[in-house]
Each structure stands twice: as C-alpha cells, then as structure tokens.
CSV table of C-alpha atoms in Angstrom, one decimal:
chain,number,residue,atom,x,y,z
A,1,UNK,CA,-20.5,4.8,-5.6
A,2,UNK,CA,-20.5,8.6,-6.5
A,3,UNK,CA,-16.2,9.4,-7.0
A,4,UNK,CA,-17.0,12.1,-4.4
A,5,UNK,CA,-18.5,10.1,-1.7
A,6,UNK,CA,-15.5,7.8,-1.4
A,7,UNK,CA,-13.6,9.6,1.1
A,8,UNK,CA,-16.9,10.2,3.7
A,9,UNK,CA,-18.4,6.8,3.1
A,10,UNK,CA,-16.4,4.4,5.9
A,11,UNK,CA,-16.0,1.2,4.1
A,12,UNK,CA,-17.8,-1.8,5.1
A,13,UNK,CA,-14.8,-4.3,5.8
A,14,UNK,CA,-16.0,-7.6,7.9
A,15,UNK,CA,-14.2,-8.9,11.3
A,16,UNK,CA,-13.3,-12.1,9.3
A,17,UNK,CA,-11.9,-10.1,6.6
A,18,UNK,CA,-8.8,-8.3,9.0
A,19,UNK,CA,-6.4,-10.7,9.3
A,20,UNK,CA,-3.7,-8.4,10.6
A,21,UNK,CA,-5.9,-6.5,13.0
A,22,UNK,CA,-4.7,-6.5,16.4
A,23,UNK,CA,-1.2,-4.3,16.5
A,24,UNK,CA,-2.9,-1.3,18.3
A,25,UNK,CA,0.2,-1.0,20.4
A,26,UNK,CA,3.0,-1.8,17.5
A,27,UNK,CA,1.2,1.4,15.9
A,28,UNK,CA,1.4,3.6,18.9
A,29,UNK,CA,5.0,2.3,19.2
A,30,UNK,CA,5.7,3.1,15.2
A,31,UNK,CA,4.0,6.6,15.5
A,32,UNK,CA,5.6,7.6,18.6
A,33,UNK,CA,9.0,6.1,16.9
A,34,UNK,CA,8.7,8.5,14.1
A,35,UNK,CA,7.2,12.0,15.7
A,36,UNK,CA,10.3,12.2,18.3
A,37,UNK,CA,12.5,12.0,15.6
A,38,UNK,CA,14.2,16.3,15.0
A,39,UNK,CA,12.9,17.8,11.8
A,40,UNK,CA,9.9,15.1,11.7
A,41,UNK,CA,7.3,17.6,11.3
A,42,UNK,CA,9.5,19.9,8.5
A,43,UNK,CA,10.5,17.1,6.9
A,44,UNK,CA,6.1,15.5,6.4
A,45,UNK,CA,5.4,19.3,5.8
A,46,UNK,CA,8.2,19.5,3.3
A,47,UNK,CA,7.0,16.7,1.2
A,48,UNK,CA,3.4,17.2,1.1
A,49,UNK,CA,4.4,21.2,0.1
A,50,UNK,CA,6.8,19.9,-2.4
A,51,UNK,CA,9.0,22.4,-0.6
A,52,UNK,CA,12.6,23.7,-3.1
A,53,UNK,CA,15.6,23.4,-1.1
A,54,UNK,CA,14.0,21.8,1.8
A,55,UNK,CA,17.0,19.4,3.5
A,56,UNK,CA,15.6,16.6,4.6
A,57,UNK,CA,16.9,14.4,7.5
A,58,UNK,CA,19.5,11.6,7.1
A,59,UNK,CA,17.3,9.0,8.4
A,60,UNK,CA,16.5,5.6,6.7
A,61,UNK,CA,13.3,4.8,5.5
A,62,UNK,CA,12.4,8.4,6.5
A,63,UNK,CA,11.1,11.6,4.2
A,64,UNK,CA,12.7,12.1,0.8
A,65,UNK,CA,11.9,14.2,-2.0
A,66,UNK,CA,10.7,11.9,-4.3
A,67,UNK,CA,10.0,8.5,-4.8
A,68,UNK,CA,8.0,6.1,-7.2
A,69,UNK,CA,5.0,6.8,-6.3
A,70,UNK,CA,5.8,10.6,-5.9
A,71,UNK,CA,3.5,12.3,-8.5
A,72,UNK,CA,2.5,9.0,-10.4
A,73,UNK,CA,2.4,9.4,-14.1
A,74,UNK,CA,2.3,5.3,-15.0
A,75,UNK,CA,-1.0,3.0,-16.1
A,76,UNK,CA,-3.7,3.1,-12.6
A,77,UNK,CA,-6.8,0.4,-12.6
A,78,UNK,CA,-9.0,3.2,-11.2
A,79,UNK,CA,-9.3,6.7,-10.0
A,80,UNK,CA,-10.9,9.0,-7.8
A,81,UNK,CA,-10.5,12.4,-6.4
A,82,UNK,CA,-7.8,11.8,-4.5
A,83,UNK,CA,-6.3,8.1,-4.9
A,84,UNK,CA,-5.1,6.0,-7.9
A,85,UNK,CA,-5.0,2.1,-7.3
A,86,UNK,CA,-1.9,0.7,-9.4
A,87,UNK,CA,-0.1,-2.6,-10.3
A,88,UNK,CA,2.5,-4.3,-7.5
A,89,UNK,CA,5.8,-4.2,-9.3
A,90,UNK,CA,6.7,-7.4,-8.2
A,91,UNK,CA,5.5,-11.2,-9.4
A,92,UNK,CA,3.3,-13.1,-6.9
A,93,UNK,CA,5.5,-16.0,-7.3
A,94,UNK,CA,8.4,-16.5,-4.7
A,95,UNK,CA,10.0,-19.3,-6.9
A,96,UNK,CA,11.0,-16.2,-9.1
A,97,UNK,CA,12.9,-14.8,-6.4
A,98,UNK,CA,15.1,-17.5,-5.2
A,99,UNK,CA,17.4,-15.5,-2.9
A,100,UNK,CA,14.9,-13.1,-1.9
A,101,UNK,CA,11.8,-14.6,-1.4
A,102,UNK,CA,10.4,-11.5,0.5
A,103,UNK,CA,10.7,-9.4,-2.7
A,104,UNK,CA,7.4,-11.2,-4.1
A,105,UNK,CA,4.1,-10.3,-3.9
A,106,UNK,CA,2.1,-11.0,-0.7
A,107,UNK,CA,-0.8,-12.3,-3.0
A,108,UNK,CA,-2.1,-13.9,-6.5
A,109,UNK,CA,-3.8,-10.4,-6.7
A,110,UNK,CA,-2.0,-7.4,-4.5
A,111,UNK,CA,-2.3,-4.1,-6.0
A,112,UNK,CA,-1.1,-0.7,-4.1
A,113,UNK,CA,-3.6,2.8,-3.3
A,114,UNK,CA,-2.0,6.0,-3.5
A,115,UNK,CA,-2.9,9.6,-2.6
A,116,UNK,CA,-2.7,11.7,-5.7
A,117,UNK,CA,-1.4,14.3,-2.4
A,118,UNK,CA,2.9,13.6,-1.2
A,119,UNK,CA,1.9,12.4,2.2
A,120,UNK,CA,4.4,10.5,3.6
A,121,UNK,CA,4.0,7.0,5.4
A,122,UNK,CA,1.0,6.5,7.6
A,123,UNK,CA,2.2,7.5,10.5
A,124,UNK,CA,2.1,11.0,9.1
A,125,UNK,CA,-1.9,11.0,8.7
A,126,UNK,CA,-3.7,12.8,11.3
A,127,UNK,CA,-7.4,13.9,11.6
A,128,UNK,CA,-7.3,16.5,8.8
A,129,UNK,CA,-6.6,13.8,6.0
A,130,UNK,CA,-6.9,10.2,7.4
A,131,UNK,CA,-9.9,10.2,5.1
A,132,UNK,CA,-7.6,8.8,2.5
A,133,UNK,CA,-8.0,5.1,4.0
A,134,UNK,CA,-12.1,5.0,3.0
A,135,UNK,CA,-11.3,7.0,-0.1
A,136,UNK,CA,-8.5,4.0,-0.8
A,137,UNK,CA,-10.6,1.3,-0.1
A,138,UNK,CA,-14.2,2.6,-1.6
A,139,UNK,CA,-11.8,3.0,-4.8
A,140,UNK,CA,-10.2,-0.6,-5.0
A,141,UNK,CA,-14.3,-1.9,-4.2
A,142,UNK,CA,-15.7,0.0,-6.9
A,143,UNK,CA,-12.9,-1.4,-9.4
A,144,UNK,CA,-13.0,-4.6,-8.7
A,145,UNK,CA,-16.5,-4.5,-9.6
A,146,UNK,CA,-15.8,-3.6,-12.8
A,147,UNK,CA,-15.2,-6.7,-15.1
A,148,UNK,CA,-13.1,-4.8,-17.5
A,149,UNK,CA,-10.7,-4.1,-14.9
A,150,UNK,CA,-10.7,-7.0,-13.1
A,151,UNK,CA,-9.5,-8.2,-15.7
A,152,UNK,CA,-6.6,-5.8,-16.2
A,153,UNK,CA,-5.6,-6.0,-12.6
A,154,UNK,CA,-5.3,-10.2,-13.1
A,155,UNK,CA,-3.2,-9.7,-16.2
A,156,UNK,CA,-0.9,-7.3,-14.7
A,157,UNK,CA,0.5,-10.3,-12.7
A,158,UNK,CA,1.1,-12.2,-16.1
A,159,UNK,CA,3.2,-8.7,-16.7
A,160,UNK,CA,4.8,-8.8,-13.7
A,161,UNK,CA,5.8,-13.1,-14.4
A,162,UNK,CA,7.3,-12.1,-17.7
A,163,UNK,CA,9.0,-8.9,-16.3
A,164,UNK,CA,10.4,-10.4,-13.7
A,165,UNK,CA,11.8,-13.1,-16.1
A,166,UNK,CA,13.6,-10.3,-17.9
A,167,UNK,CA,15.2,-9.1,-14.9
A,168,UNK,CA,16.7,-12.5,-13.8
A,169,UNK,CA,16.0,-15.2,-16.7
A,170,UNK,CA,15.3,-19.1,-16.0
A,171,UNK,CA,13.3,-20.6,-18.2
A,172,UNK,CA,12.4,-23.6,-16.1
A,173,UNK,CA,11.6,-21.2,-13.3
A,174,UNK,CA,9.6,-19.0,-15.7
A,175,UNK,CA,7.3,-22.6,-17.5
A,176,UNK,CA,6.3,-22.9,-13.4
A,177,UNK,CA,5.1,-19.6,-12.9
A,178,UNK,CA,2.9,-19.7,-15.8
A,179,UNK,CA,1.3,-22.7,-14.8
A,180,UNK,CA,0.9,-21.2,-11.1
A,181,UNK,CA,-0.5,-18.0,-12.9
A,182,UNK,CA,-2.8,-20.6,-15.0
A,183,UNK,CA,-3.8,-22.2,-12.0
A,184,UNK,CA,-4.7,-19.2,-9.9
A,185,UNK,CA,-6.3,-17.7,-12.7
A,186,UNK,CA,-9.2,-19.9,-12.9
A,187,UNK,CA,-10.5,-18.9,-9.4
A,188,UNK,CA,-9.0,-14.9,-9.9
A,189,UNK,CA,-12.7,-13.8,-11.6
A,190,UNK,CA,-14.3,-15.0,-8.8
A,191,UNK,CA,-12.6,-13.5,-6.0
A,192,UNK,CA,-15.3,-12.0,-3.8
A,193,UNK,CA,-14.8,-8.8,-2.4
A,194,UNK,CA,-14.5,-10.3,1.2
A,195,UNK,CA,-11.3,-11.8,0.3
A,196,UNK,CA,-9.3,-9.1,0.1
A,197,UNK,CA,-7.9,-6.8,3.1
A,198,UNK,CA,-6.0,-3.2,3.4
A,199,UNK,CA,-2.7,-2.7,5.3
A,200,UNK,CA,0.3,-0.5,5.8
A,201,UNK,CA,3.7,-1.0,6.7
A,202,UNK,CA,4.1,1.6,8.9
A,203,UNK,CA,8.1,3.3,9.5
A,204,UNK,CA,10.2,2.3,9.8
A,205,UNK,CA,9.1,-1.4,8.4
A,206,UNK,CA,7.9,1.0,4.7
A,207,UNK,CA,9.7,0.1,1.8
A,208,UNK,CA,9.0,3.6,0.2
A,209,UNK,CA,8.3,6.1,1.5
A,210,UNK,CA,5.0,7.6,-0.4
A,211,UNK,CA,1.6,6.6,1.9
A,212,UNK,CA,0.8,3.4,-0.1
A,213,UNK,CA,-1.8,1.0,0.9
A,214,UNK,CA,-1.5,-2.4,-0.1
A,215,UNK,CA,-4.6,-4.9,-1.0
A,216,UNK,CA,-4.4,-8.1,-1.8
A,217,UNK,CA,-6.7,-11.4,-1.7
A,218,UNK,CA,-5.8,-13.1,1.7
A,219,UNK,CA,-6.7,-16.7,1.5
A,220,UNK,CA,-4.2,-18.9,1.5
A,221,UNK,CA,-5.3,-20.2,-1.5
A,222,UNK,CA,-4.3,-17.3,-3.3
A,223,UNK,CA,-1.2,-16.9,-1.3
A,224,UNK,CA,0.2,-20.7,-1.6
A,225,UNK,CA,2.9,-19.4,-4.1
A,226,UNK,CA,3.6,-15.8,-2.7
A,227,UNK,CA,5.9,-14.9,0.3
A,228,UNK,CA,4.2,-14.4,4.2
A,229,UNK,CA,7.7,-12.9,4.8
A,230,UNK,CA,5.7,-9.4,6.2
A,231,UNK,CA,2.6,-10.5,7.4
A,232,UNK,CA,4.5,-9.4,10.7
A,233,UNK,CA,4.8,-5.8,10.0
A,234,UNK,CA,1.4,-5.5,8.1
A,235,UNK,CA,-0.8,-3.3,10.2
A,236,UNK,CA,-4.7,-3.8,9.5
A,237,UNK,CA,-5.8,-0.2,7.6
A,238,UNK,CA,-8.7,0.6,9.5
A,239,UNK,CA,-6.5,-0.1,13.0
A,240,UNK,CA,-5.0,2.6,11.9
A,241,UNK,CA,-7.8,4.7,10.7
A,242,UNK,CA,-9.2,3.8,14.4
A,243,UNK,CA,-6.1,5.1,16.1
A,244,UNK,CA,-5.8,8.5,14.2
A,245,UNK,CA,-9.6,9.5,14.4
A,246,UNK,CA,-8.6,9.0,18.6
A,247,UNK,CA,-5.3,10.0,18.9
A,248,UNK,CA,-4.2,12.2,16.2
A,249,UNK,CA,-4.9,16.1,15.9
A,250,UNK,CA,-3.3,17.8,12.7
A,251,UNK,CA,0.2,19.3,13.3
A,252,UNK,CA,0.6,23.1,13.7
A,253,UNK,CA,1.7,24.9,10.8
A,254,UNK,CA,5.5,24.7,11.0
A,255,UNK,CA,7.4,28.2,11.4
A,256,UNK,CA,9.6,29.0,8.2
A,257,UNK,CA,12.2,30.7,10.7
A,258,UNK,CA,12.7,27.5,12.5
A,259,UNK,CA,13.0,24.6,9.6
A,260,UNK,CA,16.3,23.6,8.9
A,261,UNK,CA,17.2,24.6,5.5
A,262,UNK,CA,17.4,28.2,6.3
C-alpha cells in the first residue's frame, strides 16, 4: 500500500480478530472523564503545539511536556507519513518480572504505533485527526509483510529477554526465557495477519501519556507466557475510531488570553 494512502484506506480488521471490542460505554465514560477536567483543552493544545512555558495541570496520568515517545529519535520497524511502529520495551515473559507481572508484555509479539504529531492519549482525537488509527494499523500490516522486518520485530523480543536480564539478573530465570523465546519462535514467522489486534488504554488506565497504539498477536498461544493483567482496560482501536467519527467534532481553537500560563 502507497505510504500516502494509509491514513484514508480504513483497515480491514475481522469480527473474530477484536477481542476487546465491546467497551463503547467505558470509552464514553473515559472521554467524558478526561474533557471535564479545567485546562483539558490548553493542556492537548499545548502538547500538540509544543507550547514554551505552557503549565500544565497537576493531574496523574494527564498532559506533560514530554515523554518517551515525545519526538522519537530511537530504531522504528516501519514508517509512514505520520506513524512509526517501534519495539515494546518490555520482555514478553512474566517469569522475568516476578513481583510485577503486569510490567510484561501482553504478547510473544506486541509492538507500539505512534504519531510522528504530540497528541496526547486517545481520548484527545477528534474528527480532524482520528485518521491516525488506519494510518497505524495499514503501517504495522504493511511491515509485517515484509520478511526482513518480521524478522527484526521477533528479535527485538530476544533484546528485550536479555535487557531485561540486565536490569534484574537471574540466570535460571533468564535459561527459561530463552527456551520460551525458542519455543515461540518457531511459530512467530508464521503469524498471520489475523492474529493480531489494535488497542488503547485510554486515561486515565495510559501508562504514558503520548497516543500509543499497542499490537500484538492475541492467541493464547502466543500469550501463554505474557501477563492478561490489562486485558480489562484494553479498548478495541476501531471502537474508538467508531466513537470519534460519531461523537467527536475538533475542539475550538483555544484563546491565548484565557490559558493558564499567562
């Protein structure tokens, strides 16, 4: 698919392949949550502006100035016009996080899509840039098509193993990981498209605060070793996507005499 057609083309994503679809209301609830909040609006506008001396609101989870995603300079597995798809920082093996299970990956293979743009969590896309969901997921399909980066994307999680193991060392922890990773690895070439689905966490359940999409294969086969600790919170992508194109009409330029920071 042409780079430039991403972002028009709505992806093709079967009923069988949403696992998390059906939290219509939680993302009403979430988006309603986050748009009474005071200095909302400033705060979004601020950080897709990449406003100087903007002060932002005191609120957690809510819009900073930067994060790690903010303006992403790292390695990306593919690239468009406006998204990058990049590596999950953390293993896909919960035996490597022993008192935090939650902080592994969701997935054998779960990789994150970015804007290139500072728009802040989904709940701050509206109809003037909700695009960014087909852009996302066209981008992840047309590099997983690609062998070479397949391939890159499966040994980033032998990376992630060994990084992780630098972080918090255990050897006998570390000789069962590989062999998951070996295990896993047999079937990760062969990972139809179908297998995979898109979600959010949506604020105030986002861990940072940068839109990030994640995407990961959802079978359990892939999963078996990985945590389920947020399938709760994971809201189905094109739920969302469904709920903006209805709901959602861009916010009104905000008035520099009445932000905050003056």
């Amino acid at each position: 698919m042409d780079v430039k057609k991403m972002k028009v083309v709505s992806p093709k994503v079967p009923m069988k392949c949403r696992p998390f679809l059906g939290k219509s209301f939680k993302i009403r609830n979430q988006y309603e949550l986050f748009w009474s909040r005071p200095g909302a609006k400033e705060d979004v506008e601020a950080y897709l502006n990449k406003t100087e001396n903007h002060v932002y609101q005191t609120v957690p989870k809510g819009v900073q100035p930067r994060t790690p995603f903010t303006e992403w300079k790292g390695a990306n597995f593919g690239e468009s016009e406006n998204a990058l798809i990049i590596g999950n920082h953390a293993s896909f093996y919960a035996g490597q996080y022993k008192d935090a299970p939650e902080k592994a990956g969701m997935s054998m293979i779960h990789v994150l899509a970015i804007p290139k743009a500072n728009i802040f969590n989904g709940v701050s896309l509206d109809k003037s840039n909700v695009f960014i969901i087909n852009e996302m997921i066209n981008l992840f399909k047309h590099s997983w098509e690609e062998p070479g980066t397949r391939k890159a994307m499966i040994d980033h999680q032998l990376d992630a193993l060994r990084r992780r193991n630098q972080e918090v060392p255990d050897t006998r922890v570390y000789g069962t990981a590989i062999k998951r990773f070996r295990e896993l690895e047999a079937m990760a070439n062969d990972i139809p498209i179908e297998d995979f689905t898109y979600g959010f966490h949506l604020f105030p359940d986002n861990s940072v605060g940068h839109l990030h999409m994640h995407i990961f294969a959802f079978r359990h086969k892939y999963r078996r070793y990985s945590t389920y600790a947020h399938d709760d919170k994971t809201i189905d992508a094109l739920e969302v996507r469904s709920f903006v194109t209805r709901h959602r009409e861009p916010q009104p330029e905000v008035d520099p005499s009445q932000t905050l920071d003056t």
